[in-house]
Short mmCIF file of C-alpha atoms in Angstrom, two decimals:
data_model
loop_
_atom_site.label_atom_id
_atom_site.label_comp_id
_atom_site.label_asym_id
_atom_site.label_seq_id
_atom_site.Cartn_x
_atom_site.Cartn_y
_atom_site.Cartn_z
CA MET Q 23 66.77 -30.24 138.56
CA TYR Q 24 65.26 -33.25 140.45
CA LYS Q 25 64.99 -36.35 138.21
CA GLU Q 26 62.40 -38.80 139.51
CA LYS Q 27 63.25 -42.52 139.64
CA TRP Q 28 60.83 -44.94 138.13
CA TYR Q 29 59.97 -46.65 141.43
CA HIS Q 30 59.13 -43.25 142.97
CA SER Q 31 56.58 -42.48 140.32
CA PRO Q 32 52.98 -41.94 141.49
CA TRP Q 33 51.61 -44.83 139.51
CA ILE Q 34 54.01 -47.34 141.22
CA ILE Q 35 53.10 -46.00 144.66
CA GLY Q 36 49.42 -46.00 143.71
CA LEU Q 37 49.72 -49.65 142.58
CA LEU Q 38 51.26 -50.62 145.90
CA PHE Q 39 48.43 -48.89 147.74
CA ALA Q 40 45.95 -50.75 145.57
CA VAL Q 41 47.02 -54.08 147.08
CA TRP Q 42 46.70 -52.70 150.57
CA ILE Q 43 45.10 -55.88 151.75
CA LEU Q 44 48.52 -57.49 151.66
CA ILE Q 45 49.80 -54.75 154.09
CA VAL Q 46 53.46 -55.09 152.99
CA PRO Q 47 52.92 -53.28 149.69
CA VAL Q 48 51.32 -50.42 151.61
CA ILE Q 49 54.31 -50.14 153.94
CA LEU Q 50 56.63 -50.32 150.95
CA ALA Q 51 54.67 -47.53 149.27
CA ILE Q 52 55.03 -45.32 152.35
CA ILE Q 53 58.79 -46.00 152.49
CA LEU Q 54 59.07 -45.05 148.83
CA ILE Q 55 57.22 -41.81 149.54
CA ILE Q 56 59.64 -41.02 152.38
CA LYS Q 57 62.71 -41.76 150.25
CA ARG Q 58 61.24 -39.73 147.39
CA ASN Q 59 60.77 -36.75 149.69
CA LYS Q 60 64.34 -37.12 151.08
CA GLU Q 61 65.78 -37.07 147.58
CA MET Q 62 63.66 -34.04 146.75
CA LYS Q 63 65.03 -32.33 149.86
CA ILE Q 64 68.62 -33.17 148.85
CA THR Q 65 67.91 -31.82 145.35
CA ALA Q 66 66.39 -28.67 146.85
CA LYS Q 67 69.51 -28.19 148.96
CA LYS Q 68 71.69 -28.50 145.87
CA TRP Q 69 69.52 -25.87 144.16
CA GLU Q 70 70.08 -23.54 147.08
CA GLU Q 71 73.86 -24.09 146.97
CA GLN Q 72 73.91 -23.53 143.21
CA GLY Q 73 72.01 -20.21 143.34
CA PHE Q 74 68.52 -21.54 142.44
CA ALA Q 75 69.11 -21.84 138.70
CA ASP Q 76 66.17 -22.23 136.42
CA LEU Q 77 63.73 -20.63 138.86
CA ILE Q 78 60.88 -20.82 136.37
CA ASP Q 79 61.37 -24.63 136.03
CA VAL Q 80 61.49 -24.96 139.84
CA LYS Q 81 58.18 -23.16 140.15
CA GLU Q 82 56.58 -25.46 137.63
CA ARG Q 83 58.09 -28.52 139.38
CA VAL Q 84 56.80 -27.32 142.75
CA LYS Q 85 53.32 -27.01 141.29
CA ILE Q 86 53.59 -30.60 140.04
CA LEU Q 87 54.76 -31.76 143.51
CA GLU Q 88 51.88 -29.95 145.13
CA THR Q 89 49.47 -31.67 142.76
CA GLU Q 90 51.06 -35.05 143.44
CA TYR Q 91 51.04 -34.37 147.14
CA GLN Q 92 47.35 -33.50 146.98
CA GLU Q 93 46.72 -36.77 145.17
CA LEU Q 94 48.61 -38.64 147.89
CA ILE Q 95 46.51 -36.90 150.54
CA ASN Q 96 43.39 -37.97 148.71
CA LYS Q 97 44.69 -41.52 148.48
CA LYS Q 98 45.65 -41.40 152.17
CA THR Q 99 42.14 -40.35 153.04
CA ALA Q 100 40.74 -43.20 150.98
CA ILE Q 101 43.13 -45.69 152.62
CA GLN Q 102 42.22 -44.39 156.08
CA LYS Q 103 38.56 -44.99 155.29
CA VAL Q 104 39.34 -48.49 154.07
CA LEU Q 105 41.47 -49.22 157.16
CA GLU Q 106 38.76 -47.98 159.46
CA LYS Q 107 36.28 -50.19 157.65
CA TYR Q 108 38.44 -53.34 157.89
CA ALA Q 109 40.11 -52.68 161.25
CA PRO Q 110 38.20 -55.34 163.14
CA ILE Q 111 39.33 -57.94 160.62
CA LEU Q 112 43.00 -57.10 160.15
CA ASP Q 113 43.68 -55.27 163.40
CA LEU Q 114 45.76 -52.58 161.62
CA ASN Q 115 45.57 -49.98 164.34
CA GLU Q 116 49.30 -50.07 164.92
CA THR Q 117 49.96 -49.70 161.23
CA LYS Q 118 47.51 -46.82 161.06
CA GLY Q 119 49.35 -45.05 163.87
CA LYS Q 120 52.61 -45.37 162.04
CA MET Q 121 51.04 -44.09 158.83
CA VAL Q 122 49.55 -41.14 160.68
CA SER Q 123 52.98 -40.36 162.11
CA GLN Q 124 54.53 -40.62 158.68
CA ILE Q 125 51.80 -38.46 157.23
CA GLU Q 126 52.52 -35.82 159.88
CA GLU Q 127 56.16 -35.94 158.93
CA LEU Q 128 55.16 -35.56 155.31
CA GLU Q 129 53.02 -32.59 156.34
CA ILE Q 130 56.06 -30.99 157.97
CA LYS Q 131 58.14 -31.69 154.89
CA LYS Q 132 55.37 -30.27 152.75
CA ASN Q 133 55.41 -27.06 154.81
CA ASN Q 134 59.20 -26.92 154.46
CA ILE Q 135 58.86 -27.33 150.71
CA LEU Q 136 56.19 -24.61 150.59
CA SER Q 137 58.50 -22.35 152.60
CA THR Q 138 61.33 -23.11 150.19
CA VAL Q 139 59.00 -22.39 147.26
CA ASN Q 140 58.07 -19.04 148.81
CA ASP Q 141 61.77 -18.23 149.23
CA LEU Q 142 62.37 -19.22 145.62
CA GLU Q 143 59.51 -17.01 144.47
CA ALA Q 144 60.94 -14.12 146.53
CA LEU Q 145 64.34 -14.69 144.96
CA ALA Q 146 62.73 -14.84 141.54
CA ASP Q 147 61.03 -11.52 142.26
CA LEU Q 148 64.35 -10.08 143.43
CA LYS Q 149 66.04 -11.32 140.28
CA GLU Q 150 63.29 -9.82 138.16
CA ALA Q 151 63.62 -6.53 140.06
CA ALA Q 152 67.40 -6.67 139.57
CA ASN Q 153 66.91 -7.23 135.84
CA LYS Q 154 64.55 -4.25 135.71
CA MET Q 155 67.07 -2.11 137.61
CA THR Q 156 69.79 -3.22 135.20
CA GLU Q 157 67.56 -2.24 132.30
CA ASN Q 158 66.86 1.12 133.97
CA ILE Q 159 70.61 1.66 134.54
CA ASP Q 160 71.30 0.82 130.89
CA GLY Q 161 68.58 3.24 129.86
CA LEU Q 162 69.99 5.97 132.12
CA THR Q 163 73.49 5.32 130.76
CA THR Q 164 72.15 5.74 127.24
CA LYS Q 165 70.37 8.95 128.24
CA LYS Q 166 73.55 10.17 129.96
CA GLN Q 167 75.50 9.62 126.74
CA GLU Q 168 72.78 11.42 124.78
CA ILE Q 169 72.98 14.34 127.23
CA HIS Q 170 76.78 14.42 126.86
CA ASN Q 171 76.34 14.50 123.10
CA GLN Q 172 73.79 17.31 123.41
CA ILE Q 173 76.17 19.25 125.70
CA ALA Q 174 78.98 18.81 123.18
CA GLU Q 175 76.69 20.01 120.40
CA LEU Q 176 75.53 22.99 122.47
CA GLN Q 177 79.14 23.88 123.25
CA GLN Q 178 79.88 23.76 119.53
CA ASN Q 179 76.88 26.01 118.94
CA ILE Q 180 78.20 28.43 121.55
CA ILE Q 181 81.55 28.50 119.74
CA VAL Q 182 79.78 29.20 116.47
CA LEU Q 183 77.12 31.63 117.65
CA LYS Q 184 78.74 33.60 120.48
CA ASP Q 185 81.89 35.01 118.94
CA GLU Q 186 82.08 37.69 121.65
CA ILE Q 187 83.32 35.06 124.16
CA LEU Q 188 85.62 33.40 121.67
CA MET Q 189 88.76 35.32 120.89
CA GLN Q 190 90.21 32.41 118.94
CA SER Q 191 91.98 34.02 116.07
CA PHE Q 192 94.60 36.27 117.61
CA GLY Q 193 97.27 34.84 115.28
CA PHE Q 194 98.31 36.39 112.01
CA TYR Q 195 95.80 36.20 109.21
CA GLU Q 196 97.17 35.01 105.90
CA ALA Q 197 95.50 36.83 103.02
CA LYS Q 198 93.74 34.56 100.51
CA TYR Q 199 93.61 37.15 97.72
CA GLY Q 200 96.24 39.82 98.38
CA PHE Q 201 94.94 42.49 95.98
CA GLU Q 202 96.90 45.72 95.84
CA SER Q 203 94.00 48.11 96.48
CA SER Q 204 90.54 48.28 97.99
CA GLU Q 205 89.16 48.98 94.50
CA ALA Q 206 90.39 45.55 93.34
CA TYR Q 207 88.69 43.94 96.33
CA GLN Q 208 85.47 45.85 95.63
CA ALA Q 209 85.51 44.65 92.01
CA LYS Q 210 86.00 41.04 93.14
CA LEU Q 211 83.20 41.39 95.69
CA ASP Q 212 80.86 42.69 92.99
CA GLU Q 213 81.80 39.74 90.79
CA ILE Q 214 81.11 37.19 93.58
CA ARG Q 215 77.74 38.76 94.40
CA LYS Q 216 76.84 38.77 90.71
CA ARG Q 217 77.63 35.04 90.49
CA GLN Q 218 75.42 34.42 93.53
CA LYS Q 219 72.50 36.22 91.86
CA GLU Q 220 73.04 34.24 88.67
CA LEU Q 221 72.87 30.95 90.60
CA VAL Q 222 69.63 32.02 92.28
CA LYS Q 223 68.14 33.26 89.01
CA SER Q 224 69.03 30.05 87.15
CA LYS Q 225 67.64 28.00 90.07
CA ASN Q 226 71.06 26.40 90.62
CA ALA Q 227 71.49 27.76 94.14
CA THR Q 228 69.50 24.79 95.49
CA HIS Q 229 68.99 21.10 94.82
CA HIS Q 230 65.24 20.53 94.47
CA SER Q 231 62.48 18.75 92.59
CA LEU Q 232 59.22 20.42 91.59
CA ASP Q 233 57.57 17.03 91.20
CA TRP Q 234 55.57 17.39 94.41
CA THR Q 235 51.86 17.02 95.10
CA ILE Q 236 49.61 18.24 97.87
CA GLY Q 237 46.34 16.32 97.96
CA ASP Q 238 46.87 15.11 94.39
CA ASP Q 239 47.32 18.74 93.33
CA ARG Q 240 50.64 19.15 91.47
CA LYS Q 241 50.24 22.91 91.10
CA LYS Q 242 50.01 23.42 94.86
CA GLY Q 243 52.94 21.05 95.35
CA LYS Q 244 55.05 23.03 92.90
CA GLU Q 245 54.15 26.32 94.60
CA PHE Q 246 54.99 24.77 97.98
CA ILE Q 247 58.49 23.75 96.82
CA GLN Q 248 59.11 27.17 95.24
CA ASP Q 249 58.11 28.89 98.50
CA THR Q 250 60.41 26.54 100.41
CA ILE Q 251 63.30 27.49 98.10
CA LYS Q 252 62.62 31.19 98.68
CA LEU Q 253 62.46 30.72 102.45
CA ILE Q 254 65.65 28.66 102.74
CA LEU Q 255 67.64 31.05 100.51
CA ARG Q 256 66.31 34.11 102.31
CA ALA Q 257 67.19 32.64 105.71
CA PHE Q 258 70.66 31.59 104.51
CA ASN Q 259 71.37 34.97 102.89
CA ASN Q 260 70.28 36.86 106.02
CA GLU Q 261 72.51 34.76 108.27
CA CYS Q 262 75.45 35.11 105.87
CA ASP Q 263 74.97 38.88 105.52
CA ASN Q 264 74.90 39.23 109.30
CA ALA Q 265 78.12 37.23 109.71
CA ILE Q 266 79.85 39.03 106.82
CA MET Q 267 78.85 42.45 108.12
CA LYS Q 268 80.32 41.74 111.58
CA VAL Q 269 83.50 39.96 110.45
CA LYS Q 270 86.66 41.05 112.30
CA PHE Q 271 90.21 39.74 112.76
CA ASN Q 272 89.20 37.85 115.91
CA ASN Q 273 86.06 36.14 114.59
CA ILE Q 274 86.66 35.31 110.93
CA GLU Q 275 87.11 31.58 111.62
CA VAL Q 276 84.03 31.62 113.86
CA SER Q 277 82.07 33.38 111.12
CA GLU Q 278 83.06 30.68 108.62
CA LYS Q 279 81.92 27.94 111.04
CA ARG Q 280 78.68 29.81 111.64
CA ILE Q 281 77.90 30.01 107.92
CA LYS Q 282 78.68 26.31 107.45
CA LYS Q 283 76.47 25.37 110.42
CA VAL Q 284 73.58 27.46 109.11
CA PHE Q 285 74.07 25.69 105.76
CA GLU Q 286 73.81 22.27 107.42
CA ASP Q 287 70.90 23.20 109.73
CA LEU Q 288 68.77 24.67 106.95
CA ASN Q 289 69.39 21.66 104.70
CA LYS Q 290 68.26 19.36 107.55
CA LEU Q 291 65.09 21.41 108.06
CA THR Q 292 64.07 21.03 104.40
CA ASP Q 293 65.24 17.45 104.01
CA MET Q 294 61.64 16.12 103.85
CA GLN Q 295 60.87 18.48 100.97
CA ARG Q 296 64.09 17.31 99.24
CA VAL Q 297 65.29 20.93 99.02
CA SER Q 298 68.89 21.84 99.91
CA ILE Q 299 71.36 24.68 99.27
CA THR Q 300 74.13 23.69 96.87
CA ARG Q 301 77.76 23.46 97.90
CA SER Q 302 78.73 25.90 95.13
CA TYR Q 303 76.43 28.57 96.59
CA LEU Q 304 77.97 28.00 100.03
CA GLU Q 305 81.49 28.40 98.59
CA LEU Q 306 80.53 31.73 97.04
CA LYS Q 307 79.30 32.96 100.43
CA LEU Q 308 82.56 31.89 102.07
CA GLU Q 309 84.50 33.69 99.33
CA GLU Q 310 82.43 36.79 100.01
CA LEU Q 311 83.21 36.49 103.74
CA TYR Q 312 86.99 36.45 103.25
CA LEU Q 313 86.88 39.08 100.50
CA LYS Q 314 84.86 41.39 102.74
CA TYR Q 315 87.33 40.90 105.59
CA GLU Q 316 90.37 41.60 103.41
CA PHE Q 317 88.53 44.51 101.78
CA GLU Q 318 87.96 46.14 105.18
CA GLN Q 319 91.57 45.42 106.13
CA LYS Q 320 92.84 46.99 102.95
CA LYS Q 321 90.61 50.04 103.46
CA GLN Q 322 92.01 50.42 106.98
CA GLU Q 323 95.57 50.06 105.68
CA GLU Q 324 94.92 52.67 103.00
CA LYS Q 325 93.38 54.96 105.60
CA GLU Q 326 96.42 54.58 107.87
CA GLU Q 327 98.71 55.03 104.91
CA GLN Q 328 96.90 58.23 103.94
CA GLN Q 329 97.22 59.45 107.51
CA ALA Q 330 100.94 58.62 107.45
CA ILE Q 331 101.32 60.46 104.14
CA LYS Q 332 99.46 63.45 105.55
CA GLU Q 333 101.68 63.34 108.62
CA ARG Q 334 104.81 63.21 106.45
CA MET Q 335 103.48 66.06 104.28
CA ARG Q 336 102.73 68.09 107.39
CA GLU Q 337 106.21 67.33 108.71
CA GLU Q 338 107.75 68.21 105.35
CA ALA Q 339 105.73 71.43 105.19
CA LEU Q 340 106.82 72.42 108.69
CA ALA Q 341 110.44 71.54 107.87
CA LEU Q 342 110.29 73.51 104.61
CA LYS Q 343 108.71 76.46 106.37
CA GLU Q 344 111.43 76.40 109.01
CA LEU Q 345 114.12 76.15 106.34
CA GLU Q 346 112.65 79.09 104.41
CA LYS Q 347 112.56 81.14 107.59
CA ALA Q 348 116.10 80.10 108.42
CA LYS Q 349 117.18 80.99 104.88
CA GLU Q 350 115.59 84.41 105.15
CA LYS Q 351 117.18 84.89 108.54
CA VAL Q 352 120.74 83.98 107.46
CA GLU Q 353 120.42 86.06 104.29
CA LYS Q 354 119.27 88.98 106.38
CA GLU Q 355 122.12 88.41 108.81
CA GLU Q 356 124.59 88.09 105.93
CA LYS Q 357 123.41 91.38 104.47
CA HIS Q 358 123.54 92.98 107.90
CA PHE Q 359 127.16 91.89 108.47
CA GLU Q 360 128.22 92.90 104.97
CA GLN Q 361 126.79 96.37 105.50
CA ALA Q 362 128.42 96.56 108.93
CA ILE Q 363 131.81 95.59 107.46
CA GLU Q 364 131.46 98.11 104.66
CA LYS Q 365 130.64 100.80 107.20
CA MET Q 366 133.54 99.74 109.39
CA ASN Q 367 135.99 99.96 106.45
CA LYS Q 368 134.87 103.54 105.80
CA GLN Q 369 135.42 104.39 109.47
CA ILE Q 370 138.92 102.92 109.33
CA GLU Q 371 139.76 105.09 106.34
CA THR Q 372 138.96 108.29 108.28
CA ALA Q 373 139.96 107.13 111.76
CA LYS Q 374 142.97 108.35 113.72
CA ASP Q 375 145.84 106.05 114.50
CA LYS Q 376 144.89 105.58 118.16
CA ASP Q 377 141.40 104.22 117.19
CA LEU Q 378 142.58 101.93 114.41
CA GLN Q 379 143.40 98.98 116.66
CA LYS Q 380 139.89 98.91 118.15
CA LEU Q 381 138.29 99.31 114.73
CA TYR Q 382 140.36 96.48 113.25
CA ALA Q 383 139.39 94.25 116.15
CA LYS Q 384 135.75 95.12 115.58
CA LEU Q 385 136.15 94.49 111.85
CA LYS Q 386 137.69 91.08 112.53
CA GLU Q 387 134.76 90.19 114.76
CA LEU Q 388 132.27 91.21 112.06
CA GLU Q 389 134.16 89.26 109.41
CA ASP Q 390 134.10 86.13 111.65
CA GLN Q 391 130.38 86.55 112.19
CA LEU Q 392 129.85 86.99 108.47
CA GLU Q 393 131.85 83.83 107.82
CA GLU Q 394 129.73 81.93 110.37
CA THR Q 395 126.57 83.29 108.80
CA LYS Q 396 127.70 82.24 105.30
CA LYS Q 397 128.42 78.76 106.64
CA ASN Q 398 124.97 78.61 108.21
CA LYS Q 399 123.51 79.81 104.92
CA GLU Q 400 125.26 77.01 103.07
CA ASP Q 401 123.87 74.49 105.54
CA VAL Q 402 120.36 75.86 105.17
CA LEU Q 403 120.60 75.91 101.36
CA PHE Q 404 121.89 72.33 101.44
CA ARG Q 405 118.95 71.29 103.61
CA VAL Q 406 116.53 73.07 101.30
CA GLN Q 407 117.96 71.39 98.21
CA ASN Q 408 118.57 67.94 99.80
CA THR Q 409 115.16 66.69 100.92
CA ARG Q 410 116.68 63.52 102.45
CA ALA Q 411 118.83 65.35 104.96
CA GLY Q 412 117.53 65.30 108.51
CA TYR Q 413 117.81 63.84 111.99
CA VAL Q 414 117.24 60.28 113.16
CA TYR Q 415 116.13 60.41 116.79
CA ILE Q 416 116.26 57.66 119.43
CA ILE Q 417 113.93 58.37 122.35
CA SER Q 418 112.32 56.50 125.26
CA ASN Q 419 109.39 56.92 127.64
CA ILE Q 420 109.85 54.65 130.67
CA GLY Q 421 106.67 55.83 132.38
CA SER Q 422 104.56 55.04 129.33
CA PHE Q 423 106.22 51.96 127.80
CA GLY Q 424 108.65 50.59 130.39
CA GLU Q 425 112.37 49.86 130.33
CA ASP Q 426 114.29 49.03 127.12
CA VAL Q 427 111.55 50.27 124.77
CA TYR Q 428 112.79 52.88 122.25
CA LYS Q 429 111.21 54.82 119.43
CA ILE Q 430 113.42 55.28 116.38
CA GLY Q 431 112.13 57.94 113.98
CA MET Q 432 113.23 60.65 111.57
CA THR Q 433 112.54 64.37 111.14
CA ARG Q 434 113.71 67.04 108.70
CA ARG Q 435 113.09 69.85 111.15
CA LEU Q 436 115.92 72.31 111.72
CA GLU Q 437 115.27 71.87 115.42
CA PRO Q 438 114.56 68.12 115.96
CA MET Q 439 113.52 68.68 119.59
CA ASP Q 440 110.38 70.38 118.30
CA ARG Q 441 109.30 67.02 116.84
CA VAL Q 442 110.21 65.17 120.07
CA LYS Q 443 108.10 67.60 122.09
CA GLU Q 444 105.16 67.04 119.73
CA LEU Q 445 105.40 63.27 120.28
CA GLY Q 446 105.25 63.81 124.05
CA ASP Q 447 101.93 65.67 123.91
CA ALA Q 448 98.64 64.59 125.55
CA SER Q 449 98.70 61.12 123.92
CA VAL Q 450 101.23 59.85 126.51
CA PRO Q 451 101.34 60.57 130.26
CA PHE Q 452 105.05 61.52 130.34
CA THR Q 453 107.47 63.34 128.04
CA PHE Q 454 110.09 61.49 125.98
CA ASP Q 455 113.77 61.31 126.91
CA VAL Q 456 116.29 61.78 124.07
CA HIS Q 457 119.14 59.26 123.86
CA ALA Q 458 120.54 60.37 120.48
CA LEU Q 459 119.95 62.92 117.69
CA ILE Q 460 121.82 61.79 114.57
CA PHE Q 461 122.14 64.16 111.63
CA SER Q 462 122.50 62.39 108.30
CA ASP Q 463 122.59 63.50 104.65
CA ASP Q 464 120.27 60.51 104.01
CA ALA Q 465 118.19 60.23 107.16
CA PRO Q 466 115.41 58.00 105.65
CA THR Q 467 117.98 55.38 104.62
CA LEU Q 468 119.62 55.36 108.06
CA GLU Q 469 116.23 55.08 109.73
CA ASN Q 470 115.21 52.24 107.41
CA GLU Q 471 118.45 50.32 108.04
CA LEU Q 472 117.92 50.52 111.79
CA HIS Q 473 114.28 49.41 111.45
CA LYS Q 474 115.26 46.43 109.28
CA ALA Q 475 118.01 45.31 111.66
CA LEU Q 476 115.60 45.47 114.63
CA ALA Q 477 112.54 44.00 112.87
CA ASN Q 478 112.36 41.04 115.29
CA ASN Q 479 112.40 43.46 118.24
CA LYS Q 480 109.32 45.41 117.17
CA VAL Q 481 106.73 45.88 119.89
CA ASN Q 482 103.92 45.95 117.30
CA LYS Q 483 104.77 43.24 114.78
CA VAL Q 484 101.63 43.81 112.69
CA ASN Q 485 101.73 47.54 111.91
CA ASP Q 486 105.05 48.57 110.32
CA ARG Q 487 104.28 52.23 110.91
CA LYS Q 488 104.71 51.82 114.67
CA GLU Q 489 108.38 52.56 115.35
CA PHE Q 490 108.78 51.15 118.89
CA PHE Q 491 111.39 48.47 119.60
CA ARG Q 492 112.10 46.39 122.69
CA VAL Q 493 115.91 46.27 122.68
CA ASN Q 494 118.98 47.16 124.70
CA LEU Q 495 120.36 50.66 123.99
CA LYS Q 496 123.85 49.24 123.45
CA GLU Q 497 122.57 47.22 120.50
CA ILE Q 498 121.04 50.36 118.94
CA GLU Q 499 124.30 52.24 119.47
CA SER Q 500 126.26 49.44 117.80
CA LEU Q 501 123.90 49.47 114.79
CA VAL Q 502 124.17 53.28 114.46
CA ARG Q 503 127.97 53.14 114.43
CA LYS Q 504 127.81 50.37 111.83
CA ASN Q 505 125.53 52.35 109.49
CA HIS Q 506 126.72 55.90 110.20
CA ASN Q 507 130.34 57.01 109.77
CA LYS Q 508 130.15 60.14 111.95
CA THR Q 509 130.61 60.47 115.67
CA VAL Q 510 127.35 60.20 117.62
CA GLU Q 511 126.82 60.93 121.30
CA PHE Q 512 124.45 58.64 123.22
CA THR Q 513 122.79 59.47 126.53
CA LYS Q 514 122.63 56.11 128.32
CA LEU Q 515 120.48 57.03 131.31
CA ALA Q 516 116.91 58.19 130.80
CA GLU Q 517 116.16 61.13 133.06
CA ALA Q 518 112.38 60.42 133.12
CA ALA Q 519 112.02 63.27 135.62
CA GLU Q 520 108.21 63.43 135.72
CA TYR Q 521 107.89 59.65 135.97
CA ARG Q 522 110.44 59.33 138.78
CA LYS Q 523 108.88 62.21 140.72
CA SER Q 524 105.47 60.58 140.32
CA GLN Q 525 106.87 57.30 141.63
CA GLN Q 526 108.45 59.07 144.59
CA PHE Q 527 105.18 60.85 145.36
CA THR Q 528 103.33 57.51 145.31
CA ASN Q 529 105.92 55.88 147.59
CA ASP Q 530 105.77 58.77 150.05
CA LEU Q 531 101.97 58.58 150.09
CA LEU Q 532 102.08 54.84 150.80
CA GLN Q 533 104.51 55.38 153.67
CA VAL Q 534 102.19 57.99 155.20
CA VAL Q 535 99.18 55.68 154.90
CA SER Q 536 101.07 52.72 156.39
#
């Protein structure tokens, strides 16, 4: 900022002009004015180099200079009048010319200063505009952050409210209650719902105060709060019921988040009325959610278990029916051969010597057949009496399940292939190939041992009733020999005739098209 020297001050210059009659003071005053203006110009140049700091002070200083300059002009005019009046006496024409020249120079300097002032004002306006733009940018940045926050909140809402696009919970669910039966779950559900009703009835489901007035009317205020309690609980219960009704394995966590978010949102909506749902009521709803899920799971397990039991009973009934038929058949055959032998013995007694050799040969054949029949009868009777005897089968279906996937099951049928054919019905596109049929006096135990040893190779690791395993056939063969002391034949290569023909047909068709 320009700091004026004492001998440049207007009152010093004015004093010098006052003694104009001496001429020298007037000239000195003009010189001081010129030097003052030069120093102002130097100061202005420094301002420009330094970025025009303190623009507001510069404006005020310029106004002061303009005022001072105007005063000098007025004084100049007065001096000119005086000089013109006393020119004949002092003959100051030459001095007047010089002063006029100096005044013109001052005029030029004045215009330069005014131009500089205009530039400073323009810069000040630019700076003000820049400040406004900075403020606008800051405001937009704040709004941008708010929008980002809103987007994040909306994305959270999508996670909570649109469970159909969120398959988050494909992992294993760990049961929180683990009751043995659906009846136990139903009893616990009834208990939880009863506790919820008790909280509502005792007015402990919400935090609230009935000390409320509407227009100085306490009764209306109390009714207003009671209506608010009803509305918030009704809304919360409806949302919870909807989430609980739709709970599945892939949305249980989403359902919990949804209930918690509804809890928070409703409490915010009634914050002004000082009404909010209690945490204990929320916990009961979450308990109901998980109980309902496990209840439905248990019901499904029981249903599948009942189906498995029915399937086993059907299999047992078929096996028993086959065994009874086989028993009747071998007993009938045994009786037939006994009668045939008895008849043959009578023929031998009355036969001639030349026919005896043929009759004895025929008798030997009948006796062998009777022996075979008795052996078959023993086997059938053993199977009838020993309900654990049966066949463990190892089968594959490359066309349906791919390579190295085997089903290991058990049947008590006399003819195990009947069971294999049933498994290859319309539920799969191709028939099964048999790799081994293993008869065992304790088929369920052998089957169970194989299943336990291959537990980590199960295709379906959730449902134990699915008996498919992804494993090499050599490993199965090794396990069978380890757990079964009889010789077993394994068919290593799967014929998969229908599948391979289908593949060949497809390849031929592609070659024709290409």
